[in-house]
């Protein structure tokens, strides 16, 4: 059937399988253009079907030729409803690996559950023996804690007092004022329960207990800091508490992995358009401005460029430097003083009339559509596609 984008709120509820495959192919080509480098052999990616986790899986498989197991939570097509973008991304990734004889196994299900952890452990034992890198890249609105059975929901809210700022509807390009009420104590607790480090810790404990972690194993999760204009909604908001917890978990995990010389890291990455980040008010306007400035300065990167650099130069290269809180920083270009000064200038001036001129909101919109396989040059959207 012919597939077109369909929207519910800011969400896109359709995905184009050919467009998604083209996205994967572009990312693989980028990684190949950088040449092969030395890295781990067996890699587990938790949250492997989109954004930073997908880019991590592509760099592992096509940059250092690793066997990968990927876990994600995606839906296949039902009737006229297409599958999710992550479903098609994963199918395409598997196909490209199979064509090149690279081992891949993709497991679809709830990574927070005991059942999926057990399934992954069985797969590692059967096929790979042990893993030497685990990437933890989940972004989810909810998590059922397998220890208590409680379903927790995360919120994007400030802490303490309400936050007044501006945001953009990137579909209509309208700049609006927003006021976001503060999170309650319980909402903060739940947000930390979803996006903090508890589940990462459960994964590493389960993998260690099953003796499927190789000597010298590394594990990495992704975090964000960003500029002061987004602090109330992000770093000092409920999600920021979760990121503090995730970052503390890295230190605990390094201790737990000491006897096998393992290391756990958090990498602070750049703000990018993904399904997760496009849901955050205020941040969407910030990203539209940031893209404009970073593209003009020729320092813009997407997920694949960020992760290629993280793995080749930092994690498996000779450029591992940590900040005062023990984190890897690959957001240094975003946080450069000249970039942030220009963001602040535009932030003060931007409104619905000048948004197209002052920001890259059109780039944001295009990249958002691209996440679902739409708007790619090499795809014939008039042709019927097999969903
Ligand atoms: P995304 O929305 O592109 O991908 C999320 C992934 O999690 C998908 O593969 C999805 O299938 C998987 N997932 C969600 N719930 C799951 C479940 N219950 N079981 C199995 N898989 C599940 O997200 P994005 O943006 O790549 O975020 C990944 C991490 O990177 C997050 O920790 C985020 O905070 C962090 N990060 C993101 C930045 C951004 O600007 N997008 C910037 C810096 C860090």
CSV table of C-alpha atoms and ligand atoms in Angstrom, one decimal:
chain,number,residue,atom,x,y,z
A,1,UNK,CA,0.0,0.0,0.0
A,2,UNK,CA,0.9,3.7,-0.4
A,3,UNK,CA,2.1,5.0,3.0
A,4,UNK,CA,1.9,8.6,4.1
A,5,UNK,CA,2.7,10.3,7.5
A,6,UNK,CA,-0.2,10.3,9.9
A,7,UNK,CA,-0.2,12.4,13.1
A,8,UNK,CA,-1.7,12.2,16.5
A,9,UNK,CA,-0.7,15.3,18.5
A,10,UNK,CA,3.1,15.6,17.9
A,11,UNK,CA,3.4,11.9,17.3
A,12,UNK,CA,3.7,10.2,13.9
A,13,UNK,CA,1.7,7.0,13.9
A,14,UNK,CA,2.8,5.7,10.5
A,15,UNK,CA,6.2,4.5,9.3
A,16,UNK,CA,7.6,3.8,5.9
A,17,UNK,CA,9.5,0.5,5.7
A,18,UNK,CA,11.5,1.5,2.6
A,19,UNK,CA,12.3,4.9,4.1
A,20,UNK,CA,13.4,3.3,7.4
A,21,UNK,CA,15.7,0.9,5.5
A,22,UNK,CA,17.2,3.8,3.6
A,23,UNK,CA,17.9,5.5,6.9
A,24,UNK,CA,19.8,2.5,8.1
A,25,UNK,CA,21.7,2.2,4.9
A,26,UNK,CA,22.8,5.9,5.1
A,27,UNK,CA,24.0,5.3,8.7
A,28,UNK,CA,25.9,2.1,7.7
A,29,UNK,CA,27.5,4.0,4.8
A,30,UNK,CA,28.7,6.7,7.1
A,31,UNK,CA,30.2,4.2,9.5
A,32,UNK,CA,31.9,2.3,6.6
A,33,UNK,CA,33.3,5.6,5.3
A,34,UNK,CA,35.2,5.9,8.5
A,35,UNK,CA,36.9,2.6,8.1
A,36,UNK,CA,37.1,-0.4,10.5
A,37,UNK,CA,38.5,0.0,14.0
A,38,UNK,CA,39.2,-2.3,16.9
A,39,UNK,CA,36.4,-2.8,19.4
A,40,UNK,CA,34.6,-5.6,21.3
A,41,UNK,CA,33.4,-8.7,19.6
A,42,UNK,CA,30.1,-9.4,21.2
A,43,UNK,CA,27.7,-6.5,22.0
A,44,UNK,CA,24.4,-6.3,23.7
A,45,UNK,CA,22.3,-3.2,22.9
A,46,UNK,CA,19.3,-2.5,25.1
A,47,UNK,CA,17.0,0.0,23.3
A,48,UNK,CA,18.4,-0.9,19.9
A,49,UNK,CA,15.8,0.2,17.4
A,50,UNK,CA,16.0,4.0,17.3
A,51,UNK,CA,18.1,7.0,18.2
A,52,UNK,CA,21.3,6.6,20.1
A,53,UNK,CA,20.9,2.9,20.7
A,54,UNK,CA,20.4,2.1,17.0
A,55,UNK,CA,23.4,4.2,16.1
A,56,UNK,CA,25.4,2.3,18.7
A,57,UNK,CA,24.4,-1.0,17.2
A,58,UNK,CA,25.3,0.1,13.7
A,59,UNK,CA,28.7,1.4,14.8
A,60,UNK,CA,29.3,-1.9,16.7
A,61,UNK,CA,28.3,-4.1,13.7
A,62,UNK,CA,29.7,-2.1,10.8
A,63,UNK,CA,32.5,-0.2,12.5
A,64,UNK,CA,34.2,-3.0,14.4
A,65,UNK,CA,32.4,-6.0,12.9
A,66,UNK,CA,30.8,-7.1,16.2
A,67,UNK,CA,28.1,-9.7,16.7
A,68,UNK,CA,25.1,-7.8,18.2
A,69,UNK,CA,22.0,-8.8,20.2
A,70,UNK,CA,19.5,-5.9,20.2
A,71,UNK,CA,16.5,-5.5,22.5
A,72,UNK,CA,13.6,-3.2,21.7
A,73,UNK,CA,9.9,-2.8,22.1
A,74,UNK,CA,8.2,-2.3,18.8
A,75,UNK,CA,5.0,-3.2,17.0
A,76,UNK,CA,4.6,-5.0,13.6
A,77,UNK,CA,1.9,-3.9,11.1
A,78,UNK,CA,-1.7,-4.9,11.8
A,79,UNK,CA,-4.2,-4.6,8.9
A,80,UNK,CA,-3.7,-1.1,7.4
A,81,UNK,CA,-1.8,0.2,10.4
A,82,UNK,CA,2.0,0.1,9.6
A,83,UNK,CA,4.5,-1.3,12.0
A,84,UNK,CA,6.5,1.2,14.1
A,85,UNK,CA,9.7,2.8,12.7
A,86,UNK,CA,11.8,0.8,15.2
A,87,UNK,CA,10.2,-2.4,13.8
A,88,UNK,CA,11.3,-1.6,10.3
A,89,UNK,CA,14.7,-0.2,11.4
A,90,UNK,CA,15.4,-3.5,13.1
A,91,UNK,CA,14.2,-5.6,10.1
A,92,UNK,CA,16.5,-3.6,7.8
A,93,UNK,CA,19.5,-3.8,10.2
A,94,UNK,CA,19.1,-7.6,10.4
A,95,UNK,CA,18.9,-7.8,6.6
A,96,UNK,CA,22.0,-5.7,6.0
A,97,UNK,CA,23.9,-7.8,8.6
A,98,UNK,CA,22.8,-11.0,7.0
A,99,UNK,CA,23.9,-9.9,3.6
A,100,UNK,CA,27.4,-9.2,5.0
A,101,UNK,CA,27.6,-12.3,7.2
A,102,UNK,CA,27.5,-10.3,10.5
A,103,UNK,CA,25.8,-12.1,13.4
A,104,UNK,CA,22.6,-10.4,14.5
A,105,UNK,CA,19.8,-11.4,16.8
A,106,UNK,CA,16.9,-9.0,17.5
A,107,UNK,CA,14.6,-9.6,20.5
A,108,UNK,CA,11.3,-7.7,20.7
A,109,UNK,CA,9.8,-7.3,24.1
A,110,UNK,CA,9.8,-5.4,27.4
A,111,UNK,CA,13.5,-4.9,28.4
A,112,UNK,CA,12.3,-4.1,31.9
A,113,UNK,CA,10.9,-7.6,32.4
A,114,UNK,CA,12.6,-10.6,33.9
A,115,UNK,CA,11.4,-12.7,31.0
A,116,UNK,CA,13.3,-10.6,28.3
A,117,UNK,CA,16.4,-10.6,30.5
A,118,UNK,CA,16.3,-14.4,30.7
A,119,UNK,CA,15.7,-14.7,27.0
A,120,UNK,CA,18.7,-12.5,26.2
A,121,UNK,CA,20.9,-14.5,28.6
A,122,UNK,CA,19.9,-17.8,27.0
A,123,UNK,CA,20.7,-16.3,23.5
A,124,UNK,CA,24.1,-15.1,24.7
A,125,UNK,CA,24.9,-18.5,26.2
A,126,UNK,CA,23.7,-20.4,23.0
A,127,UNK,CA,25.2,-18.1,20.4
A,128,UNK,CA,28.0,-15.9,21.8
A,129,UNK,CA,29.2,-17.3,25.1
A,130,UNK,CA,29.9,-13.9,26.7
A,131,UNK,CA,29.4,-10.2,25.8
A,132,UNK,CA,32.1,-7.6,26.2
A,133,UNK,CA,30.0,-4.4,25.7
A,134,UNK,CA,26.5,-3.6,26.9
A,135,UNK,CA,24.9,-0.4,25.7
A,136,UNK,CA,21.9,0.8,27.8
A,137,UNK,CA,19.8,3.2,25.7
A,138,UNK,CA,16.2,3.0,26.8
A,139,UNK,CA,13.8,5.9,26.6
A,140,UNK,CA,10.3,5.0,27.8
A,141,UNK,CA,7.3,6.6,29.3
A,142,UNK,CA,6.6,3.7,31.6
A,143,UNK,CA,8.2,0.8,33.4
A,144,UNK,CA,6.7,-2.1,35.4
A,145,UNK,CA,9.2,-2.9,38.1
A,146,UNK,CA,9.6,-6.7,38.1
A,147,UNK,CA,10.6,-6.7,41.8
A,148,UNK,CA,7.4,-5.0,43.0
A,149,UNK,CA,4.9,-5.3,40.1
A,150,UNK,CA,4.3,-1.5,40.3
A,151,UNK,CA,3.9,0.3,37.0
A,152,UNK,CA,5.7,3.6,37.1
A,153,UNK,CA,5.2,6.6,34.8
A,154,UNK,CA,7.8,9.3,34.0
A,155,UNK,CA,6.9,13.0,33.7
A,156,UNK,CA,8.6,16.0,32.1
A,157,UNK,CA,8.1,18.5,34.8
A,158,UNK,CA,10.1,21.0,36.9
A,159,UNK,CA,10.7,20.5,40.6
A,160,UNK,CA,9.6,22.9,43.3
A,161,UNK,CA,8.0,25.7,41.3
A,162,UNK,CA,6.1,26.0,38.0
A,163,UNK,CA,8.2,26.8,34.9
A,164,UNK,CA,7.2,29.5,32.4
A,165,UNK,CA,9.0,29.5,29.1
A,166,UNK,CA,8.4,29.2,25.4
A,167,UNK,CA,8.2,26.3,23.0
A,168,UNK,CA,7.5,25.5,19.4
A,169,UNK,CA,4.9,23.3,17.7
A,170,UNK,CA,7.3,22.1,15.0
A,171,UNK,CA,4.4,21.0,12.8
A,172,UNK,CA,2.7,24.4,12.6
A,173,UNK,CA,5.9,26.4,13.5
A,174,UNK,CA,4.0,28.4,16.1
A,175,UNK,CA,6.0,29.7,19.1
A,176,UNK,CA,3.9,29.5,22.2
A,177,UNK,CA,4.3,30.4,25.9
A,178,UNK,CA,4.1,27.3,28.2
A,179,UNK,CA,3.7,27.0,31.9
A,180,UNK,CA,4.5,23.6,33.3
A,181,UNK,CA,3.4,22.8,36.9
A,182,UNK,CA,6.0,21.1,39.2
A,183,UNK,CA,6.1,17.4,39.7
A,184,UNK,CA,4.9,15.9,43.0
A,185,UNK,CA,7.3,13.9,45.2
A,186,UNK,CA,5.6,10.7,43.9
A,187,UNK,CA,6.0,11.8,40.2
A,188,UNK,CA,9.7,12.4,40.8
A,189,UNK,CA,10.1,9.0,42.4
A,190,UNK,CA,8.3,7.3,39.5
A,191,UNK,CA,10.4,9.2,36.9
A,192,UNK,CA,13.6,8.1,38.6
A,193,UNK,CA,12.1,4.5,38.7
A,194,UNK,CA,11.6,4.6,34.9
A,195,UNK,CA,14.6,6.6,33.6
A,196,UNK,CA,17.1,6.2,36.4
A,197,UNK,CA,19.6,3.4,36.8
A,198,UNK,CA,17.6,0.7,38.7
A,199,UNK,CA,16.9,-1.4,35.6
A,200,UNK,CA,20.5,-1.0,34.2
A,201,UNK,CA,21.7,-2.4,37.5
A,202,UNK,CA,19.2,-5.3,37.3
A,203,UNK,CA,20.5,-6.1,33.8
A,204,UNK,CA,24.2,-6.1,34.8
A,205,UNK,CA,23.5,-8.1,37.9
A,206,UNK,CA,21.5,-10.7,35.9
A,207,UNK,CA,24.2,-10.9,33.2
A,208,UNK,CA,26.9,-11.2,35.9
A,209,UNK,CA,25.1,-13.9,37.8
A,210,UNK,CA,24.6,-15.9,34.6
A,211,UNK,CA,28.4,-15.6,34.0
A,212,UNK,CA,27.9,-14.1,30.5
A,213,UNK,CA,30.1,-11.0,31.0
A,214,UNK,CA,33.6,-11.2,29.5
A,215,UNK,CA,36.8,-10.1,31.4
A,216,UNK,CA,37.2,-6.4,30.9
A,217,UNK,CA,33.5,-5.9,29.9
A,218,UNK,CA,32.3,-2.3,29.5
A,219,UNK,CA,28.8,-0.9,29.8
A,220,UNK,CA,27.6,2.5,28.9
A,221,UNK,CA,24.4,4.5,29.3
A,222,UNK,CA,23.5,7.9,27.8
A,223,UNK,CA,22.7,11.1,29.6
A,224,UNK,CA,22.1,14.8,28.9
A,225,UNK,CA,23.0,18.1,30.5
A,226,UNK,CA,22.2,20.9,28.2
A,227,UNK,CA,22.0,24.7,28.7
A,228,UNK,CA,20.5,26.7,31.6
A,229,UNK,CA,17.4,27.7,29.5
A,230,UNK,CA,16.3,24.1,29.7
A,231,UNK,CA,17.5,23.3,33.2
A,232,UNK,CA,14.0,23.7,34.9
A,233,UNK,CA,12.4,21.2,32.5
A,234,UNK,CA,15.4,18.9,32.0
A,235,UNK,CA,18.5,18.7,34.2
A,236,UNK,CA,16.9,20.2,37.3
A,237,UNK,CA,13.5,18.7,36.6
A,238,UNK,CA,12.2,15.2,37.4
A,239,UNK,CA,14.1,13.7,34.4
A,240,UNK,CA,17.3,15.3,35.7
A,241,UNK,CA,16.8,13.5,39.0
A,242,UNK,CA,16.6,10.3,37.0
A,243,UNK,CA,19.8,11.1,35.1
A,244,UNK,CA,21.6,11.9,38.4
A,245,UNK,CA,20.5,8.4,39.5
A,246,UNK,CA,21.7,6.8,36.2
A,247,UNK,CA,25.1,8.5,36.6
A,248,UNK,CA,25.4,7.3,40.2
A,249,UNK,CA,24.6,3.8,39.0
A,250,UNK,CA,27.6,3.8,36.7
A,251,UNK,CA,29.9,4.3,39.7
A,252,UNK,CA,28.2,1.4,41.6
A,253,UNK,CA,28.4,-0.8,38.6
A,254,UNK,CA,32.1,-0.2,38.1
A,255,UNK,CA,32.6,-1.4,41.7
A,256,UNK,CA,30.4,-4.5,41.1
A,257,UNK,CA,32.4,-5.3,37.9
A,258,UNK,CA,35.8,-4.9,39.6
A,259,UNK,CA,36.6,-8.6,39.9
A,260,UNK,CA,36.4,-9.0,36.1
A,261,UNK,CA,38.1,-5.7,35.4
A,262,UNK,CA,34.8,-4.2,34.1
A,263,UNK,CA,34.0,-0.6,33.7
A,264,UNK,CA,30.6,1.3,33.6
A,265,UNK,CA,30.3,4.7,32.0
A,266,UNK,CA,27.7,7.4,31.3
A,267,UNK,CA,28.2,9.5,28.2
A,268,UNK,CA,26.6,12.9,28.1
A,269,UNK,CA,25.5,13.2,24.5
A,270,UNK,CA,24.3,16.1,22.3
A,271,UNK,CA,20.6,17.1,22.0
A,272,UNK,CA,19.2,15.6,18.9
A,273,UNK,CA,15.8,15.0,17.3
A,274,UNK,CA,14.6,11.5,18.3
A,275,UNK,CA,11.2,10.2,19.2
A,276,UNK,CA,12.1,10.7,22.9
A,277,UNK,CA,13.4,14.2,22.7
A,278,UNK,CA,10.7,15.6,20.4
A,279,UNK,CA,8.2,15.0,23.2
A,280,UNK,CA,10.0,17.5,25.6
A,281,UNK,CA,8.5,21.0,25.6
A,282,UNK,CA,11.0,23.9,25.4
A,283,UNK,CA,13.7,21.5,24.4
A,284,UNK,CA,12.2,21.3,20.9
A,285,UNK,CA,12.6,25.1,20.4
A,286,UNK,CA,16.1,24.9,21.8
A,287,UNK,CA,17.1,22.1,19.4
A,288,UNK,CA,15.7,24.2,16.4
A,289,UNK,CA,18.0,27.1,17.4
A,290,UNK,CA,20.9,24.8,18.2
A,291,UNK,CA,20.7,23.1,14.8
A,292,UNK,CA,20.8,26.4,12.9
A,293,UNK,CA,23.9,27.5,14.8
A,294,UNK,CA,25.8,24.2,14.7
A,295,UNK,CA,25.0,23.7,11.0
A,296,UNK,CA,26.3,27.3,10.2
A,297,UNK,CA,29.5,26.6,12.1
A,298,UNK,CA,29.8,23.2,10.4
A,299,UNK,CA,29.9,21.3,13.7
A,300,UNK,CA,26.5,19.7,13.5
A,301,UNK,CA,26.4,15.9,14.2
A,302,UNK,CA,23.6,13.3,14.3
A,303,UNK,CA,23.4,10.2,16.4
A,304,UNK,CA,25.6,8.2,14.1
A,305,UNK,CA,28.4,10.8,14.0
A,306,UNK,CA,28.2,11.2,17.8
A,307,UNK,CA,28.4,7.4,18.5
A,308,UNK,CA,31.1,6.8,15.9
A,309,UNK,CA,33.3,9.4,17.7
A,310,UNK,CA,32.3,8.0,21.1
A,311,UNK,CA,33.4,4.5,20.3
A,312,UNK,CA,36.4,5.1,18.0
A,313,UNK,CA,38.0,8.0,19.8
A,314,UNK,CA,36.8,7.7,23.4
A,315,UNK,CA,35.7,4.3,24.6
A,316,UNK,CA,38.1,2.2,22.4
A,317,UNK,CA,40.5,5.0,21.5
A,318,UNK,CA,43.0,7.0,23.4
A,319,UNK,CA,40.9,10.0,24.3
A,320,UNK,CA,39.0,8.8,27.4
A,321,UNK,CA,38.6,11.9,29.5
A,322,UNK,CA,36.0,12.3,32.3
A,323,UNK,CA,34.4,15.4,33.7
A,324,UNK,CA,34.4,16.3,37.4
A,325,UNK,CA,31.4,14.0,37.9
A,326,UNK,CA,33.1,11.1,36.2
A,327,UNK,CA,31.1,11.3,32.9
A,328,UNK,CA,32.3,11.1,29.3
A,329,UNK,CA,31.3,14.3,27.4
A,330,UNK,CA,30.6,14.2,23.7
A,331,UNK,CA,28.4,17.2,24.0
A,332,UNK,CA,31.4,19.6,24.0
A,333,UNK,CA,30.5,21.2,20.7
A,334,UNK,CA,26.9,21.9,21.7
A,335,UNK,CA,28.1,23.4,25.0
A,336,UNK,CA,30.9,25.6,23.4
A,337,UNK,CA,30.6,29.1,24.7
A,338,UNK,CA,30.2,30.8,21.3
A,339,UNK,CA,27.4,28.3,20.4
A,340,UNK,CA,25.5,28.9,23.6
A,341,UNK,CA,25.9,32.7,23.4
A,342,UNK,CA,24.3,32.6,20.0
A,343,UNK,CA,21.5,30.3,21.2
A,344,UNK,CA,20.8,32.8,24.0
A,345,UNK,CA,20.7,35.7,21.6
A,346,UNK,CA,18.1,34.0,19.4
A,347,UNK,CA,16.2,32.6,22.3
A,348,UNK,CA,15.4,36.2,23.5
A,349,UNK,CA,14.2,37.3,20.0
A,350,UNK,CA,12.4,34.2,18.5
A,351,UNK,CA,8.6,34.3,17.9
A,352,UNK,CA,6.1,32.8,15.4
A,353,UNK,CA,6.9,35.5,12.8
A,354,UNK,CA,10.7,35.1,12.7
A,355,UNK,CA,11.1,31.4,13.6
A,356,UNK,CA,11.9,30.3,10.1
A,357,UNK,CA,14.5,32.9,9.7
A,358,UNK,CA,16.2,32.6,13.1
A,359,UNK,CA,16.0,28.9,13.7
A,360,UNK,CA,16.2,25.6,11.8
A,361,UNK,CA,12.7,24.5,12.7
A,362,UNK,CA,12.3,23.2,9.2
A,363,UNK,CA,15.4,21.0,9.7
A,364,UNK,CA,13.8,19.8,13.0
A,365,UNK,CA,10.5,18.9,11.2
A,366,UNK,CA,12.3,17.1,8.3
A,367,UNK,CA,14.5,15.1,10.7
A,368,UNK,CA,11.4,14.2,12.8
A,369,UNK,CA,9.7,12.9,9.6
A,370,UNK,CA,12.9,11.0,8.7
A,371,UNK,CA,12.7,9.1,11.9
A,372,UNK,CA,9.6,7.4,10.5
A,373,UNK,CA,11.1,6.9,7.0
A,374,UNK,CA,9.5,9.9,5.3
A,375,UNK,CA,11.1,12.6,3.1
A,376,UNK,CA,14.2,10.6,2.0
A,377,UNK,CA,15.6,11.5,-1.4
A,378,UNK,CA,16.0,7.9,-2.7
A,379,UNK,CA,12.6,6.7,-1.8
A,380,UNK,CA,9.6,6.7,-4.3
A,381,UNK,CA,6.7,7.4,-2.0
A,382,UNK,CA,4.2,7.0,-4.9
A,383,UNK,CA,5.0,3.4,-5.1
A,384,UNK,CA,3.2,0.8,-3.0
A,385,UNK,CA,5.2,-0.5,-0.1
A,386,UNK,CA,5.0,-3.9,1.7
A,387,UNK,CA,4.2,-3.2,5.3
B,1,LIG,P1,14.6,6.8,21.2
B,1,LIG,O1,13.2,7.1,21.5
B,1,LIG,O2,15.1,7.2,19.8
B,1,LIG,O3,14.9,5.2,21.4
B,1,LIG,C1,14.4,4.5,22.5
B,1,LIG,C2,14.7,3.1,22.4
B,1,LIG,O4,14.2,2.4,23.6
B,1,LIG,C3,13.9,2.4,21.2
B,1,LIG,O5,14.8,1.4,20.7
B,1,LIG,C4,12.8,1.7,21.9
B,1,LIG,O6,12.3,0.5,21.3
B,1,LIG,C5,13.4,1.3,23.2
B,1,LIG,N1,12.5,1.0,24.3
B,1,LIG,C6,11.6,1.8,24.9
B,1,LIG,N2,10.9,1.1,25.9
B,1,LIG,C7,11.4,-0.2,25.9
B,1,LIG,C8,11.1,-1.3,26.6
B,1,LIG,N3,10.2,-1.3,27.6
B,1,LIG,N4,11.7,-2.5,26.3
B,1,LIG,C9,12.6,-2.5,25.3
B,1,LIG,N5,13.0,-1.4,24.6
B,1,LIG,C10,12.3,-0.3,24.9
B,1,LIG,O7,15.5,7.5,22.3
B,1,LIG,P2,16.9,8.2,22.4
B,1,LIG,O8,16.6,9.7,22.2
B,1,LIG,O9,17.9,7.6,21.5
B,1,LIG,O10,17.3,8.0,23.9
B,1,LIG,C11,18.1,7.0,24.3
B,1,LIG,C12,18.9,7.5,25.5
B,1,LIG,O11,19.7,8.5,25.1
B,1,LIG,C13,18.0,8.0,26.7
B,1,LIG,O12,18.6,7.6,27.9
B,1,LIG,C14,18.1,9.5,26.5
B,1,LIG,O13,17.9,10.2,27.7
B,1,LIG,C15,19.6,9.6,26.0
B,1,LIG,N6,19.9,10.9,25.4
B,1,LIG,C16,19.1,11.4,24.3
B,1,LIG,C17,19.4,12.6,23.8
B,1,LIG,C18,18.5,13.2,22.7
B,1,LIG,O14,18.6,14.4,22.4
B,1,LIG,N7,17.7,12.4,22.0
B,1,LIG,C19,20.5,13.4,24.3
B,1,LIG,C20,21.3,12.8,25.3
B,1,LIG,C21,21.0,11.6,25.8
